[in-house]
Amino acid sequence: MSRTAVVALGGNAITRSGQAGTFAEQSENARAMAAAVCRMLDAGWSVVLVHGNGPQVGNLAIQQEAGADRVPELPLFWLGAMTEGQLGCLLTLALHECGEGRLPGVVSVITHTVVDSDDPAFSRPTKPIGPFFDEAQARKHAEEQGWTVAEDAGRGYRRVVASPRPQRIVELDAIRALVDQGMIVVAAGGGGIPVVEDGNGYRGIDAVIDKDLAAQRLASALDADALVLITDVEQVMLDYGTPNARGITEMTVDEAQTHADDGQFPEGSMGPKMRAAIQFLREGGRTSVITNAERACASLDSAGGDAGTRIVASDTRMGAVS
């Protein structure tokens, strides 16, 4: 019987650090992600793919501002919808190319994610979007465009926007039905379009939802077997940046929580991924994986030399700190 993995990859995996974000660059990066997904399919996994959109939605916002004297600017949640369609198309085409005609079907679902309008995140923007700037450029944008800016993990300054916690996925039943039919599903792109309940319906609200937390909500709701969080490092590191830095191949959810409580996982980098992984296991998931695209498939079923970091629900580990 097929097992289901929800795989989350960042918008920075599609527009990499130092790249301009051209169509050619994003297409090439999408092919690398598609190859990782195809390896999982060959290993017997059903896959639901969630992508981030931080660089893309930020760039689109800049284009909106630059063209405001010619066409009306649109709200941020609508820009999120645009990037969900854009990147869903990009990944769908990359998957078909990688699958060489053997895939059962790839469906990209425009997904809405319900958030709480009273979430404190709306008064404390933290989600980085768009390109990196040096400090002087960032301060200029803050003064001229009214942005909130912040340093992003020592890599430069970026615009930050509200990032409320995802509550539930509106299109959950449709996504589940597609998975049950054997489809590869691209869903909750950019964390999903943020909406709040409004009477019998919903209305959009300006924010960008963390794609790792949205992937966790989706994985738990689907009763998925695994949550795979793709990043640009091979393994989670303990004591990162110190002479004692070391990679970890496998740990229990309780060990992961202890390390998180000890401040091992900074908010600007590994923190959200570890929270998502821990929450998935607390809600009944079997395995969480944090690694790069190349090691993702190997990490699902082993903790060997080619694997990244596995987090498991109980102390039945196959590996140890490397």
XYZ file of C-alpha atoms in Angstrom:
322
model
C 0.000 0.000 0.000
C 1.332 3.428 -0.967
C 2.569 5.715 1.790
C 1.961 9.469 1.676
C 4.628 12.107 2.155
C 3.949 15.833 2.233
C 7.064 17.542 0.880
C 7.718 21.237 1.551
C 10.291 23.137 -0.472
C 11.131 26.800 -0.051
C 10.700 29.599 -2.538
C 14.452 30.074 -2.082
C 14.917 26.586 -3.559
C 13.321 27.871 -6.769
C 15.087 31.257 -6.772
C 18.417 30.530 -5.134
C 20.629 32.962 -3.255
C 22.522 35.156 -5.714
C 20.142 34.467 -8.593
C 17.982 37.103 -10.259
C 14.973 34.808 -10.490
C 14.796 34.549 -14.278
C 12.484 32.039 -15.902
C 15.470 29.923 -16.960
C 16.913 29.878 -13.423
C 13.629 28.973 -11.777
C 12.910 26.264 -14.367
C 16.292 24.628 -13.815
C 15.839 24.675 -10.040
C 12.333 23.238 -10.383
C 13.735 20.320 -12.363
C 16.060 19.478 -9.470
C 13.073 19.466 -7.089
C 11.074 17.337 -9.518
C 13.893 14.782 -9.676
C 13.758 14.426 -5.885
C 9.994 13.875 -5.993
C 10.353 11.257 -8.742
C 12.825 9.324 -6.585
C 10.206 9.233 -3.827
C 7.577 7.993 -6.276
C 9.924 5.233 -7.434
C 10.392 4.228 -3.775
C 6.638 3.754 -3.396
C 5.570 7.071 -1.898
C 2.554 9.177 -2.829
C 3.571 12.829 -2.786
C 1.832 16.093 -1.960
C 4.131 18.990 -2.784
C 3.987 22.319 -0.921
C 6.163 25.232 -2.044
C 7.165 28.556 -0.588
C 6.933 31.859 -2.453
C 8.942 34.395 -0.442
C 11.275 35.629 -3.211
C 8.597 35.449 -5.896
C 5.807 37.275 -4.054
C 8.246 39.940 -2.889
C 9.484 40.511 -6.427
C 5.904 40.706 -7.676
C 5.126 43.313 -5.007
C 8.047 45.414 -6.263
C 6.698 45.165 -9.815
C 3.284 46.264 -8.551
C 4.736 49.323 -6.852
C 6.856 50.238 -9.882
C 3.844 50.084 -12.195
C 1.363 51.765 -9.856
C 1.181 54.881 -12.049
C -0.071 52.748 -14.961
C -2.127 49.910 -13.415
C -3.739 49.588 -9.973
C -1.769 47.907 -7.197
C -3.323 44.689 -5.900
C -3.453 43.368 -2.306
C -0.717 41.099 -1.019
C -2.968 38.045 -0.621
C -3.857 38.324 -4.312
C -0.174 38.418 -5.224
C 0.141 35.205 -3.229
C -2.573 33.676 -5.400
C -0.674 34.727 -8.511
C 2.540 33.096 -7.341
C 0.634 29.969 -6.349
C -0.508 29.619 -9.952
C 2.898 30.594 -11.332
C 4.932 28.152 -9.257
C 2.289 25.434 -9.471
C 2.627 25.609 -13.246
C 6.419 25.587 -13.026
C 6.522 22.505 -10.782
C 3.811 20.674 -12.725
C 5.739 21.026 -15.977
C 9.010 20.029 -14.278
C 7.383 16.903 -12.818
C 5.974 15.853 -16.194
C 9.396 16.350 -17.774
C 11.148 14.358 -15.045
C 8.486 11.628 -15.123
C 8.973 11.091 -18.865
C 5.323 10.276 -19.409
C 4.993 7.675 -16.643
C 3.343 9.787 -13.938
C -0.316 9.031 -13.137
C -1.191 12.739 -13.147
C -0.085 16.023 -11.603
C -2.663 18.474 -10.293
C -1.932 21.942 -8.886
C -4.675 23.106 -6.509
C -5.178 26.802 -5.787
C -5.408 26.548 -2.009
C -6.824 28.878 0.652
C -5.595 28.676 4.238
C -7.743 29.922 7.104
C -6.010 32.114 9.685
C -7.217 33.982 12.753
C -7.779 37.706 12.135
C -6.708 38.332 15.753
C -3.398 36.477 15.350
C -0.689 38.594 17.043
C 1.471 38.128 13.939
C -0.480 40.908 12.243
C 1.103 43.400 14.629
C 4.572 41.786 14.498
C 5.691 41.200 10.875
C 8.382 38.511 10.658
C 8.066 36.732 7.281
C 10.841 37.752 4.835
C 9.812 38.231 1.209
C 11.508 39.505 -1.925
C 15.205 40.126 -2.632
C 18.029 40.853 -0.226
C 19.280 44.402 0.336
C 22.165 45.903 2.227
C 21.232 47.898 5.315
C 21.252 51.292 3.592
C 18.996 50.085 0.761
C 16.636 48.423 3.226
C 16.309 51.566 5.344
C 15.597 53.604 2.212
C 12.784 51.233 1.197
C 11.404 51.373 4.722
C 11.266 55.176 4.615
C 9.978 55.530 1.055
C 7.614 52.537 0.770
C 6.622 52.151 4.409
C 8.070 48.621 4.569
C 9.047 46.812 7.721
C 12.572 45.450 7.153
C 14.746 43.054 9.122
C 17.999 41.161 8.817
C 17.491 37.647 7.465
C 19.820 35.090 9.089
C 22.950 37.173 8.469
C 22.459 37.147 4.690
C 21.232 40.731 4.305
C 18.045 42.693 4.855
C 14.594 41.908 3.447
C 11.067 43.196 3.675
C 9.054 41.346 6.323
C 5.271 40.936 6.439
C 2.734 39.351 8.776
C 2.837 35.553 8.976
C -0.145 34.230 10.975
C -0.329 30.579 11.970
C -2.354 28.395 9.598
C -5.531 26.959 11.106
C -6.939 24.735 8.351
C -6.913 24.160 4.589
C -10.189 25.057 2.835
C -9.625 22.610 -0.063
C -8.610 19.680 2.162
C -11.323 17.278 0.961
C -10.482 17.909 -2.692
C -6.767 17.361 -2.043
C -7.505 14.111 -0.187
C -9.673 12.874 -3.063
C -6.889 13.562 -5.574
C -4.326 11.742 -3.414
C -6.699 8.776 -3.110
C -6.849 8.666 -6.921
C -3.055 8.403 -7.097
C -2.406 11.946 -8.296
C 0.699 13.940 -7.449
C -0.747 17.083 -5.877
C 0.825 20.530 -5.630
C -1.093 22.358 -2.885
C -0.887 25.112 -0.247
C 1.605 26.979 -2.420
C 3.201 29.842 -0.543
C 1.516 28.455 2.557
C -1.851 28.966 0.842
C -3.761 32.165 0.180
C -4.482 33.606 3.659
C -8.201 34.042 4.352
C -10.361 34.640 7.402
C -13.893 33.391 7.954
C -16.498 35.972 6.987
C -20.113 34.952 7.547
C -20.692 31.828 5.471
C -17.594 32.442 3.359
C -14.078 33.824 3.465
C -12.202 37.011 2.647
C -8.557 37.463 1.849
C -6.218 39.126 4.306
C -2.738 40.513 3.630
C -0.078 38.126 4.927
C 2.265 35.363 3.790
C 1.900 32.052 5.643
C 4.969 30.001 6.523
C 4.987 27.112 4.079
C 6.515 24.642 6.575
C 3.728 25.246 9.089
C 1.105 25.031 6.333
C 2.661 21.770 5.129
C 2.435 20.417 8.670
C -1.254 21.342 8.953
C -1.923 19.659 5.615
C 0.146 16.568 6.448
C -1.588 16.073 9.791
C -5.041 16.586 8.274
C -4.273 14.024 5.541
C -2.911 11.512 8.090
C 0.285 11.452 6.038
C 3.056 9.059 7.012
C 5.878 11.567 6.584
C 6.582 15.288 6.468
C 9.661 16.171 4.423
C 11.081 19.676 4.802
C 13.535 20.502 2.020
C 16.268 23.011 2.800
C 19.727 23.829 1.423
C 21.713 21.886 4.032
C 22.287 18.145 4.252
C 21.513 17.767 7.951
C 20.305 19.679 10.985
C 23.322 20.937 12.933
C 23.754 21.161 16.683
C 25.945 23.976 18.027
C 25.985 25.495 14.553
C 28.695 28.071 13.992
C 30.881 26.791 16.809
C 33.907 24.447 16.859
C 31.557 21.793 18.284
C 29.143 21.927 15.341
C 27.933 18.487 14.265
C 25.249 17.025 12.065
C 22.529 14.827 13.482
C 21.109 11.915 11.523
C 18.250 10.872 13.774
C 16.559 11.986 16.986
C 13.283 11.429 18.754
C 10.642 14.118 18.947
C 11.409 14.601 22.644
C 15.103 15.105 21.894
C 14.200 17.571 19.159
C 12.018 19.522 21.573
C 14.823 19.631 24.151
C 17.259 20.999 21.571
C 14.681 23.581 20.458
C 14.087 24.669 24.056
C 17.867 25.055 24.434
C 17.915 27.558 21.551
C 19.667 25.288 19.062
C 17.420 26.270 16.146
C 17.364 30.017 15.321
C 14.066 31.582 14.341
C 15.443 32.919 11.072
C 16.617 29.549 9.784
C 15.857 26.129 11.283
C 13.327 27.191 13.931
C 10.104 27.042 11.856
C 11.114 23.721 10.294
C 11.755 22.124 13.671
C 8.437 23.418 15.018
C 6.613 21.960 12.031
C 8.419 18.618 12.334
C 7.740 18.342 16.067
C 4.071 19.324 15.725
C 3.540 16.757 12.952
C 4.861 13.977 15.178
C 2.899 15.210 18.199
C -0.269 14.972 16.096
C 0.318 11.349 15.107
C 2.798 11.481 12.221
C 5.456 8.787 11.953
C 8.517 10.489 10.474
C 9.734 14.020 9.824
C 12.737 14.632 7.600
C 14.828 17.799 7.240
C 17.474 17.711 4.500
C 18.263 18.821 0.961
C 16.576 17.551 -2.185
C 19.338 15.077 -3.005
C 19.066 13.223 0.317
C 15.312 13.447 0.865
C 14.335 10.036 -0.491
C 17.134 8.177 1.286
C 16.215 9.900 4.545
C 12.645 8.593 4.540
C 13.595 4.968 5.077
C 17.058 5.042 6.602
C 19.466 7.067 8.670
C 22.561 5.940 6.812
C 25.449 7.847 5.288
C 23.407 9.280 2.420
C 20.551 10.470 4.636
C 19.759 13.837 6.141
C 18.060 14.276 9.515
C 15.139 12.078 10.607
C 12.938 12.899 13.579
C 10.866 9.985 14.832
C 8.008 9.611 17.261
C 9.602 7.000 19.527
C 13.045 5.821 20.550
C 13.336 3.229 17.774
C 16.103 4.959 15.916
C 18.312 3.551 13.191
C 21.122 6.076 13.450
C 22.852 8.481 15.763
C 24.635 11.801 15.857
C 27.220 11.777 13.100
